[in-house]
PDB file of C-alpha atoms in Angstrom:
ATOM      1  CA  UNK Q 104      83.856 -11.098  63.670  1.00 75.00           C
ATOM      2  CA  UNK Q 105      83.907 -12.921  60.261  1.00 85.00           C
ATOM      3  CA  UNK Q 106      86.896 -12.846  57.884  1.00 93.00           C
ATOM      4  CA  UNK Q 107      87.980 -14.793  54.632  1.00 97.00           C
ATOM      5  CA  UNK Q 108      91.538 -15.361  54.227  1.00 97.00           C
ATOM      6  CA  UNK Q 109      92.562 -15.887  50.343  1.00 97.00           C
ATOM      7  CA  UNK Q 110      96.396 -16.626  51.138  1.00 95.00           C
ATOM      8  CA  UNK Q 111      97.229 -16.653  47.308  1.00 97.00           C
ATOM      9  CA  UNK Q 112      97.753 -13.164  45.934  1.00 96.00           C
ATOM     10  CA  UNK Q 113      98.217 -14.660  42.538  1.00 97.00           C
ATOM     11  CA  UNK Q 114      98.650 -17.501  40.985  1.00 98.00           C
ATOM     12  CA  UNK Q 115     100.238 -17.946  37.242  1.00 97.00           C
ATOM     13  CA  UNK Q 116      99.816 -21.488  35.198  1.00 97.00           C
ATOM     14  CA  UNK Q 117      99.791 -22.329  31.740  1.00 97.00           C
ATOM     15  CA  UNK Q 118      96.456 -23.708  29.782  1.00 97.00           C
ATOM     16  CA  UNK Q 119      95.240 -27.036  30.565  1.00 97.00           C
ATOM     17  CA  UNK Q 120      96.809 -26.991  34.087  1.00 97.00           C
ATOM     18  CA  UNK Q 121      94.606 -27.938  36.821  1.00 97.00           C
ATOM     19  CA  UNK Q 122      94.434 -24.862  39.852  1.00 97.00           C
ATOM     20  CA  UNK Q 123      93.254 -24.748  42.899  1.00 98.00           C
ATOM     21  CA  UNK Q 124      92.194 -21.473  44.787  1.00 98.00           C
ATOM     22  CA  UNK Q 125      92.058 -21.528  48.675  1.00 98.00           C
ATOM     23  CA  UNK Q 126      89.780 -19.848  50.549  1.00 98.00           C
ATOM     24  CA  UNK Q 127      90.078 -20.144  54.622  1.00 98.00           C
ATOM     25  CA  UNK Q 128      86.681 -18.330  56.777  1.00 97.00           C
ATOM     26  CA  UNK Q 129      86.262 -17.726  60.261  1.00 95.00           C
ATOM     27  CA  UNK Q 130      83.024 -17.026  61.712  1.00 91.00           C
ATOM     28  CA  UNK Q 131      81.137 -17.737  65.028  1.00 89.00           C
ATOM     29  CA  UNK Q 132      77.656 -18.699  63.735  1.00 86.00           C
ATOM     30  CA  UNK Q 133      76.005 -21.504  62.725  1.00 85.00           C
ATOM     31  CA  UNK Q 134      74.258 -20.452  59.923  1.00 85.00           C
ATOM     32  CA  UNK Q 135      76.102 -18.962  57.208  1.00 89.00           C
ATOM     33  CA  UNK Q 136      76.637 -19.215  53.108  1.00 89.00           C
ATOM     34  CA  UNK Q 137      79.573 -19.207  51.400  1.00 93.00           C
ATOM     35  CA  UNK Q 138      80.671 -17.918  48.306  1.00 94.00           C
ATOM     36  CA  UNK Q 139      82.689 -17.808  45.040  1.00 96.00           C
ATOM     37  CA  UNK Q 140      83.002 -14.988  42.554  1.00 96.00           C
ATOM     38  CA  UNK Q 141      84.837 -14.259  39.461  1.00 97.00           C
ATOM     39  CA  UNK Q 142      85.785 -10.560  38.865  1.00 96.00           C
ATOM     40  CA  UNK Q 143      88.027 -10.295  34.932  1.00 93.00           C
ATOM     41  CA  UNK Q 144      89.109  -6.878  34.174  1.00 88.00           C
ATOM     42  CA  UNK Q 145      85.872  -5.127  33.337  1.00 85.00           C
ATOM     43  CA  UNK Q 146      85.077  -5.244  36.891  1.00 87.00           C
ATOM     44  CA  UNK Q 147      81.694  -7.164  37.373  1.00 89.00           C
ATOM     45  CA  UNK Q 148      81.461  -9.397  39.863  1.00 93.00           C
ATOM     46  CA  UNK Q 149      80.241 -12.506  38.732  1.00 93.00           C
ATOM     47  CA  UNK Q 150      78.699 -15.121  40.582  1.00 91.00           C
ATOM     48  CA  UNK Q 151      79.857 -18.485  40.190  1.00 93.00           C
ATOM     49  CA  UNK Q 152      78.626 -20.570  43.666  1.00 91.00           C
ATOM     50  CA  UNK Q 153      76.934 -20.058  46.835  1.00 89.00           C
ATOM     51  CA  UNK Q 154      77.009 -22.835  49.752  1.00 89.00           C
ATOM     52  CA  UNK Q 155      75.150 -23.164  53.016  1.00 87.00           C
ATOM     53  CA  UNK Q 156      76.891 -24.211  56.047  1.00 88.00           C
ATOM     54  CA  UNK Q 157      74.716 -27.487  56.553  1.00 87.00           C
ATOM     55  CA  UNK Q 158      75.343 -28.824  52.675  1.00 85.00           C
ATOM     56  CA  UNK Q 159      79.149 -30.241  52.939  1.00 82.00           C
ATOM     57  CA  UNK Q 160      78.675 -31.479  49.206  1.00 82.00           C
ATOM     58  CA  UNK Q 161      81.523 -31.100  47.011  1.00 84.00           C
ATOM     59  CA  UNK Q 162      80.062 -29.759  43.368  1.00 86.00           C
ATOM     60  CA  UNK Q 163      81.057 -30.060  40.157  1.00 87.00           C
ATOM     61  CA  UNK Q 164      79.954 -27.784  37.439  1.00 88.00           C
ATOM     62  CA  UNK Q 165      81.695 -28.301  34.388  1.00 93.00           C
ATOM     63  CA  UNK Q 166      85.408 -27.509  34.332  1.00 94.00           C
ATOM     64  CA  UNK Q 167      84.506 -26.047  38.122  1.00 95.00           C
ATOM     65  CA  UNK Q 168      84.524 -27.922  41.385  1.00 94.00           C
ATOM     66  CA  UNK Q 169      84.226 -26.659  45.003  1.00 94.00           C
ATOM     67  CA  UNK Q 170      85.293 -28.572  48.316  1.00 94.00           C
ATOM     68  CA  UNK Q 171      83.682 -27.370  51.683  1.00 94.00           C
ATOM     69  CA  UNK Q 172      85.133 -28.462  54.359  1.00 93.00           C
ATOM     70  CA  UNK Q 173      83.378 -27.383  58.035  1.00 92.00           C
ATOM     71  CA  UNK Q 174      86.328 -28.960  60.067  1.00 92.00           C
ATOM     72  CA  UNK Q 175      89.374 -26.926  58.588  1.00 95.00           C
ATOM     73  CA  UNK Q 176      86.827 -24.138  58.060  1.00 95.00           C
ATOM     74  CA  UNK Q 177      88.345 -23.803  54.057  1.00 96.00           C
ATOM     75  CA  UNK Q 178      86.134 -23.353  51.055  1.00 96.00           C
ATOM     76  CA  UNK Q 179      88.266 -24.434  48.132  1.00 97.00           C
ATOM     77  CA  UNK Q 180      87.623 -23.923  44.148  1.00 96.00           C
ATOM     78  CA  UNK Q 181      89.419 -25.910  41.474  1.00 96.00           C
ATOM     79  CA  UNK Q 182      89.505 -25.427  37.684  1.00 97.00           C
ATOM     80  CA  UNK Q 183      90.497 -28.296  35.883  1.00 96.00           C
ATOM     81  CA  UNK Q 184      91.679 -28.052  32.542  1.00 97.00           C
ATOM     82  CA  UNK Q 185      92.302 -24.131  32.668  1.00 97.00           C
ATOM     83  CA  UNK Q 186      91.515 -21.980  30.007  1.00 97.00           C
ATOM     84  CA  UNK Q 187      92.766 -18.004  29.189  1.00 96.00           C
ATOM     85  CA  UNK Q 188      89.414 -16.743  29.669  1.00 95.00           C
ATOM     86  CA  UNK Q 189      89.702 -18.584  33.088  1.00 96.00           C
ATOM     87  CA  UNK Q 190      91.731 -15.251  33.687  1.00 97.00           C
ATOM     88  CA  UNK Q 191      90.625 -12.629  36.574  1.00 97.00           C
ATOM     89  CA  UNK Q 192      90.519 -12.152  39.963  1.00 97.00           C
ATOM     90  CA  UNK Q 193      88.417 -15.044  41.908  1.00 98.00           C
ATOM     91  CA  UNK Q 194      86.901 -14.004  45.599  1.00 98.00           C
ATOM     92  CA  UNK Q 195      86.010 -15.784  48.197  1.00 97.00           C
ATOM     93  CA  UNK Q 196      83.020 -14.578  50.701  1.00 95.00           C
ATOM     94  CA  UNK Q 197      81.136 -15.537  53.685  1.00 93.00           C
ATOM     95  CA  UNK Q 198      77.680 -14.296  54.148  1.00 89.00           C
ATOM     96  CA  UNK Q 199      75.845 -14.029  57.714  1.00 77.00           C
ATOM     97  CA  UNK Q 200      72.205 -13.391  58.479  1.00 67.00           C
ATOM     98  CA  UNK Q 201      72.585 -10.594  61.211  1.00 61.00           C
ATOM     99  CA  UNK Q 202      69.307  -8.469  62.326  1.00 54.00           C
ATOM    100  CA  UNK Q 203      67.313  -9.258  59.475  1.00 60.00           C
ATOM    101  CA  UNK Q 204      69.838  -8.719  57.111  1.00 68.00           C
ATOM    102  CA  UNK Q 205      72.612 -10.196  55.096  1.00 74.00           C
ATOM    103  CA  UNK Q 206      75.893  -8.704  54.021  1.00 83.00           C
ATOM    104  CA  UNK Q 207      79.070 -10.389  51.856  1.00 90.00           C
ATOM    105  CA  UNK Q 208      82.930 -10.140  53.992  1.00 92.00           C
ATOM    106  CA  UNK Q 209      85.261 -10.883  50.668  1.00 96.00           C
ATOM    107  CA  UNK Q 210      88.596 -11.920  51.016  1.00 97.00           C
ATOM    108  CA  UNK Q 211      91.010 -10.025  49.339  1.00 96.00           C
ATOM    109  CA  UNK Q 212      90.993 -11.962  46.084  1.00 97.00           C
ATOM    110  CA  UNK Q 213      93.594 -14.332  43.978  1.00 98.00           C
ATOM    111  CA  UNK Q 214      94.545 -12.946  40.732  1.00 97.00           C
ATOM    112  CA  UNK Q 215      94.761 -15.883  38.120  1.00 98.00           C
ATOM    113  CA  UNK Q 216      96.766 -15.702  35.811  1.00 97.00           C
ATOM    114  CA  UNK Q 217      96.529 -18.595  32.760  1.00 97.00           C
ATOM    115  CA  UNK Q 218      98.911 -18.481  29.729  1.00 97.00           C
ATOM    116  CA  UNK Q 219      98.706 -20.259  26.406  1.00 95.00           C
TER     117      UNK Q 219
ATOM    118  CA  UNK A 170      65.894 -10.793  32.777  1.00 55.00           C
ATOM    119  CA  UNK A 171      67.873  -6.912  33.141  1.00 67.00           C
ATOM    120  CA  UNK A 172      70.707  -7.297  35.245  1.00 88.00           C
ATOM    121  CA  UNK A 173      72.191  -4.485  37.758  1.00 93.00           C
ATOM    122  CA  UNK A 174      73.215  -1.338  36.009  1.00 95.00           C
ATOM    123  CA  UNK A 175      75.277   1.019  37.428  1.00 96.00           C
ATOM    124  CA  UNK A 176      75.589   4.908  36.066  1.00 96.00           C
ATOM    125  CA  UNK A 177      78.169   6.239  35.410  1.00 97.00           C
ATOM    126  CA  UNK A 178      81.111   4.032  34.519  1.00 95.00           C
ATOM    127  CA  UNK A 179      83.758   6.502  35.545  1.00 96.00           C
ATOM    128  CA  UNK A 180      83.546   9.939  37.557  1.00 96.00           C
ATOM    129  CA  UNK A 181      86.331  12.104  38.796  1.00 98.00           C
ATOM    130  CA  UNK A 182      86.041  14.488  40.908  1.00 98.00           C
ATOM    131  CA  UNK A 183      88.079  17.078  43.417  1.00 98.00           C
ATOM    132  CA  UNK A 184      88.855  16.598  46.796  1.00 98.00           C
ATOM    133  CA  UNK A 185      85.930  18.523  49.228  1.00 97.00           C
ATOM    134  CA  UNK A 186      83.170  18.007  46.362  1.00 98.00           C
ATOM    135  CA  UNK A 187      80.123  15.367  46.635  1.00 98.00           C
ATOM    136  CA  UNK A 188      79.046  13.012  44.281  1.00 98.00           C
ATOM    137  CA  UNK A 189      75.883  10.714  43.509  1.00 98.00           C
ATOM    138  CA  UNK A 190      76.620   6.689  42.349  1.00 98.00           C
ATOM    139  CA  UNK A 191      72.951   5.527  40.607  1.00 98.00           C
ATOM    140  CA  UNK A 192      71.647   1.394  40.610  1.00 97.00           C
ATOM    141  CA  UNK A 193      68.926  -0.299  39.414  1.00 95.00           C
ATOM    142  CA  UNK A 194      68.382  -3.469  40.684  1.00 91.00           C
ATOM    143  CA  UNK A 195      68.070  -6.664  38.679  1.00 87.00           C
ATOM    144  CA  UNK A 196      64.107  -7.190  38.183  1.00 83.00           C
ATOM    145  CA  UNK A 197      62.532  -9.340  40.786  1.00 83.00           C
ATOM    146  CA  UNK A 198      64.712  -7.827  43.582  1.00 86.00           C
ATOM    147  CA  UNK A 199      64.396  -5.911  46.274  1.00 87.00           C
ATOM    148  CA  UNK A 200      66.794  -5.374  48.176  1.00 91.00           C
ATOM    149  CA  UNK A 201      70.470  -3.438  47.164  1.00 93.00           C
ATOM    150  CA  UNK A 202      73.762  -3.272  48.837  1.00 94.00           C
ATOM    151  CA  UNK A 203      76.845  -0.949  48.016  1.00 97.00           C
ATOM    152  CA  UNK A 204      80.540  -1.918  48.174  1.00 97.00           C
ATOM    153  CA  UNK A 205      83.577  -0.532  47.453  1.00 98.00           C
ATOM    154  CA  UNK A 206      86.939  -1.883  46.146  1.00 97.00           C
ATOM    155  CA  UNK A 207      89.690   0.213  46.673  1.00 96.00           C
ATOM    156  CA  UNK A 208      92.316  -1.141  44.273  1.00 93.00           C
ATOM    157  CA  UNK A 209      93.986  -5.056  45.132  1.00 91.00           C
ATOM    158  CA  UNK A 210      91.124  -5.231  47.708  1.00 94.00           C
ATOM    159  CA  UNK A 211      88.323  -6.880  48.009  1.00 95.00           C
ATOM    160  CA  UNK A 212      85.318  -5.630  48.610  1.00 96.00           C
ATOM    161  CA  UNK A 213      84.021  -3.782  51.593  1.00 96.00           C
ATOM    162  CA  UNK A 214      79.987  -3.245  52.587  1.00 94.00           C
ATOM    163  CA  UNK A 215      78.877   0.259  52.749  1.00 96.00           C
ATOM    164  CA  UNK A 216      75.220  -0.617  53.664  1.00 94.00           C
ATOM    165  CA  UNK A 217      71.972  -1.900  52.346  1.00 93.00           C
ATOM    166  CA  UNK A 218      68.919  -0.876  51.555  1.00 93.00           C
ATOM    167  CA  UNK A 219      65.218  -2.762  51.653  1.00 89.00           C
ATOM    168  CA  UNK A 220      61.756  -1.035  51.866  1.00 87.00           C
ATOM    169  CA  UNK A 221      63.653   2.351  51.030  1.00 91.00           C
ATOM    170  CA  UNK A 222      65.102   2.079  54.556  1.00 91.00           C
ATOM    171  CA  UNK A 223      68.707   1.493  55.303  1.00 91.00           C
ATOM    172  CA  UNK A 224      68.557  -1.858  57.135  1.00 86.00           C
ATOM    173  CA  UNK A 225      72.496  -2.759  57.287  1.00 88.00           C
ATOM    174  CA  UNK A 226      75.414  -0.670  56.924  1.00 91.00           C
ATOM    175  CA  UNK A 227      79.469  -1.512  57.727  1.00 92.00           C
ATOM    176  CA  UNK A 228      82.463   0.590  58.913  1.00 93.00           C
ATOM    177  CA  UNK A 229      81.752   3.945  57.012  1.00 97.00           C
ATOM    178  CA  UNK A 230      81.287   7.202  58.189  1.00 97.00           C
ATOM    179  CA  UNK A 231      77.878   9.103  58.017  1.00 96.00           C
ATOM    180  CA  UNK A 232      79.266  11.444  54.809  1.00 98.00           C
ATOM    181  CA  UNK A 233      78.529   8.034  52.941  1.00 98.00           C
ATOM    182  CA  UNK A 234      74.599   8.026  52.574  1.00 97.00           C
ATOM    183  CA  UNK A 235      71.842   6.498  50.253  1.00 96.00           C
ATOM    184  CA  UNK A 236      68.669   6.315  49.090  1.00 96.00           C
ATOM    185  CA  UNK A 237      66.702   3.550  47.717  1.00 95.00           C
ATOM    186  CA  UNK A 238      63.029   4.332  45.378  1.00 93.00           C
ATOM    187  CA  UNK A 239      59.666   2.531  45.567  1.00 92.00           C
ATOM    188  CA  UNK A 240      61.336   0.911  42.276  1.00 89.00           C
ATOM    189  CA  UNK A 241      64.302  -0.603  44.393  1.00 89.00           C
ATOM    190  CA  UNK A 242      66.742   1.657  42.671  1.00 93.00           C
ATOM    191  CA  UNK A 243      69.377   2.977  44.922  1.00 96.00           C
ATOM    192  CA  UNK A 244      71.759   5.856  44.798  1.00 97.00           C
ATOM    193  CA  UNK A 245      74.432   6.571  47.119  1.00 98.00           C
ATOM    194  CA  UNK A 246      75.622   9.630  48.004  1.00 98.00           C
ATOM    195  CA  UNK A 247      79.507  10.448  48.779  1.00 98.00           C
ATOM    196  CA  UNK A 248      79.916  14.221  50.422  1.00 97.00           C
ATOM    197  CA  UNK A 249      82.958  15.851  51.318  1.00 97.00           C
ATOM    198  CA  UNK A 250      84.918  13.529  49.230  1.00 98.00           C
ATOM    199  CA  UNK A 251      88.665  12.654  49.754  1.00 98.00           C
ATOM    200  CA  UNK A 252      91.071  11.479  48.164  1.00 97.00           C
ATOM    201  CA  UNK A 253      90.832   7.589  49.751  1.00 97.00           C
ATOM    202  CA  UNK A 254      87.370   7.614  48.144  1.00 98.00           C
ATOM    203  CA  UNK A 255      89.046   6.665  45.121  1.00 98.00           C
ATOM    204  CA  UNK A 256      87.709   2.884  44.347  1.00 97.00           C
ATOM    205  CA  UNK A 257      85.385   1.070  42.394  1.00 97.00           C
ATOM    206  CA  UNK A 258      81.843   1.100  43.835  1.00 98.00           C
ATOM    207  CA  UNK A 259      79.791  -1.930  43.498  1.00 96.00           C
ATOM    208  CA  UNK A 260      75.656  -2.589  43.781  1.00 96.00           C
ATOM    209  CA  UNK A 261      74.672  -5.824  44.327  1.00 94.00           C
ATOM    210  CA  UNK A 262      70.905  -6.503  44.285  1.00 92.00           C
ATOM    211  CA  UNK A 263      69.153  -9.470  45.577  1.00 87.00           C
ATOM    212  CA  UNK A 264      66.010 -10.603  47.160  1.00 84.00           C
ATOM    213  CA  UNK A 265      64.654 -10.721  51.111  1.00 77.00           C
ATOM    214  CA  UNK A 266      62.167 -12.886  51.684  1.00 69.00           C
ATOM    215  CA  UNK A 267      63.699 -15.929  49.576  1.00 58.00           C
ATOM    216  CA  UNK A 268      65.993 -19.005  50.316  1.00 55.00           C
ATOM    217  CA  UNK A 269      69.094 -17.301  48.843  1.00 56.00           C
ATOM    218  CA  UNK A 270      71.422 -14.864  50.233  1.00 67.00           C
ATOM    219  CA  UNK A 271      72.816 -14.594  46.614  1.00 81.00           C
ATOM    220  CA  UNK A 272      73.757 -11.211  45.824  1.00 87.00           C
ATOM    221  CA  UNK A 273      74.676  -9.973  41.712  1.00 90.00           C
ATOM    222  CA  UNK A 274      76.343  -7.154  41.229  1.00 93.00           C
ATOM    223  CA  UNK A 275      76.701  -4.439  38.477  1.00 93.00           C
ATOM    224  CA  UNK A 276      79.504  -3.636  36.742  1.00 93.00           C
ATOM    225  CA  UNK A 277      80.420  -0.720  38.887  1.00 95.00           C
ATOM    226  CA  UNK A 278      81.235   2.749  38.868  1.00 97.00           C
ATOM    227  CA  UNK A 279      84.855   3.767  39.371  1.00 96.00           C
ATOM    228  CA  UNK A 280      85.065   7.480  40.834  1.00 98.00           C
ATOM    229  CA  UNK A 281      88.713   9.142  41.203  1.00 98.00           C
ATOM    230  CA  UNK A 282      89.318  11.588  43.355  1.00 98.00           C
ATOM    231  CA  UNK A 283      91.836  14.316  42.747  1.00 97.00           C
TER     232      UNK A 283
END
């Protein structure tokens, strides 16, 4: 079975610190995409990145960066030069293609907080 | 572009009653999945709907059902309701057929049960 493990409940910095949120999956296929999403407190779920398991790029977007790395199975996100509206719960999730159909497993989310 | 809505924002309800969660899919899409988030949780798949058919559907018993409309809006039905159904219910609509697997989701409906 597939699971994300987001070992950081919650993490606390102040602006203009660089973080970086962990994000550990385990899952038997081949084929699968990977995920971040940003969730602040009005409860959306926003996308922010999706990966496929063949593209080991690392990306940059902006103040955002991701590093995939097949061999420790981990799926990390870094925000460099953090902001207070960085603020909000980021999750991690691993998408299969089963029968035809696709579903997200979400970790359990790291709360970030970022002072000024 | 619409994005996902979700009606209503908030809903309580008593223990033993049933209750109906509405979604309409961002435009282009055609395919909608439900989650909920019980509180410091992430979120967990209820099922999916494409072609009006339930084609997916996780760990939930059968007193969670849905319905998806030659539109691609979905609804999803809760009966019997108890008190654990308390969470935050997400749809997430996306497209089969594509290269993506992304799915965006509305802002959610948070139902209390009492």
């Amino acid at each position: 079975a597939q699971k994300v493990t987001q070992a950081q409940t919650e993490i606390s910095v102040v602006e203009k610190e660089d973080v970086t949120l962990d994000c550990v999956y385990e899952t038997r296929d081949t084929t699968y995409y990977l995920f971040w999403y940003k969730q602040p407190p009005s409860g959306e779920l926003v996308f922010l990145i999706r990966r496929n398991s063949f593209d080991e790029q690392n990306e940059i977007s902006g103040r955002y960066s991701w590093n995939f790395q097949k061999s420790t199975s981990s799926f990390n996100f870094t925000i460099t030069a953090s902001q207070v509206v960085d603020s909000a719960v980021y999750f991690c999730a691993l998408s299969e293609a089963r029968s035809g159909y696709s579903t997200l497993t979400f970790g359990k989310g790291t709360m970030l907080l970022v002072s000024p | 572009e619409t994005g996902v809505t979700q009606s209503p924002t908030h809903l309580i309800k008593t223990r033993g009653q049933q209750v109906t969660l509405r979604c309409s899919s961002q435009s282009g899409h055609n395919t909608v999945s439900w989650y909920q988030q019980a509180l410091g949780q992430g979120p967990q798949f209820i099922f999916q709907y494409y072609r009006e058919e339930e084609n997916g559907r996780g760990n939930f018993p059968p007193r969670f059902s849905g319905l998806q409309f030659p539109n691609y809006s979905s609804e999803l039905n809760v009966n019997a309701l108890e008190l654990d159904d308390s969470a935050l219910y997400l749809c997430a609509s996306s497209f089969t057929g594509g290269s993506g697997y992304e799915q965006y989701f509305g802002p959610g409906t948070r139902l209390t049960v009492t």
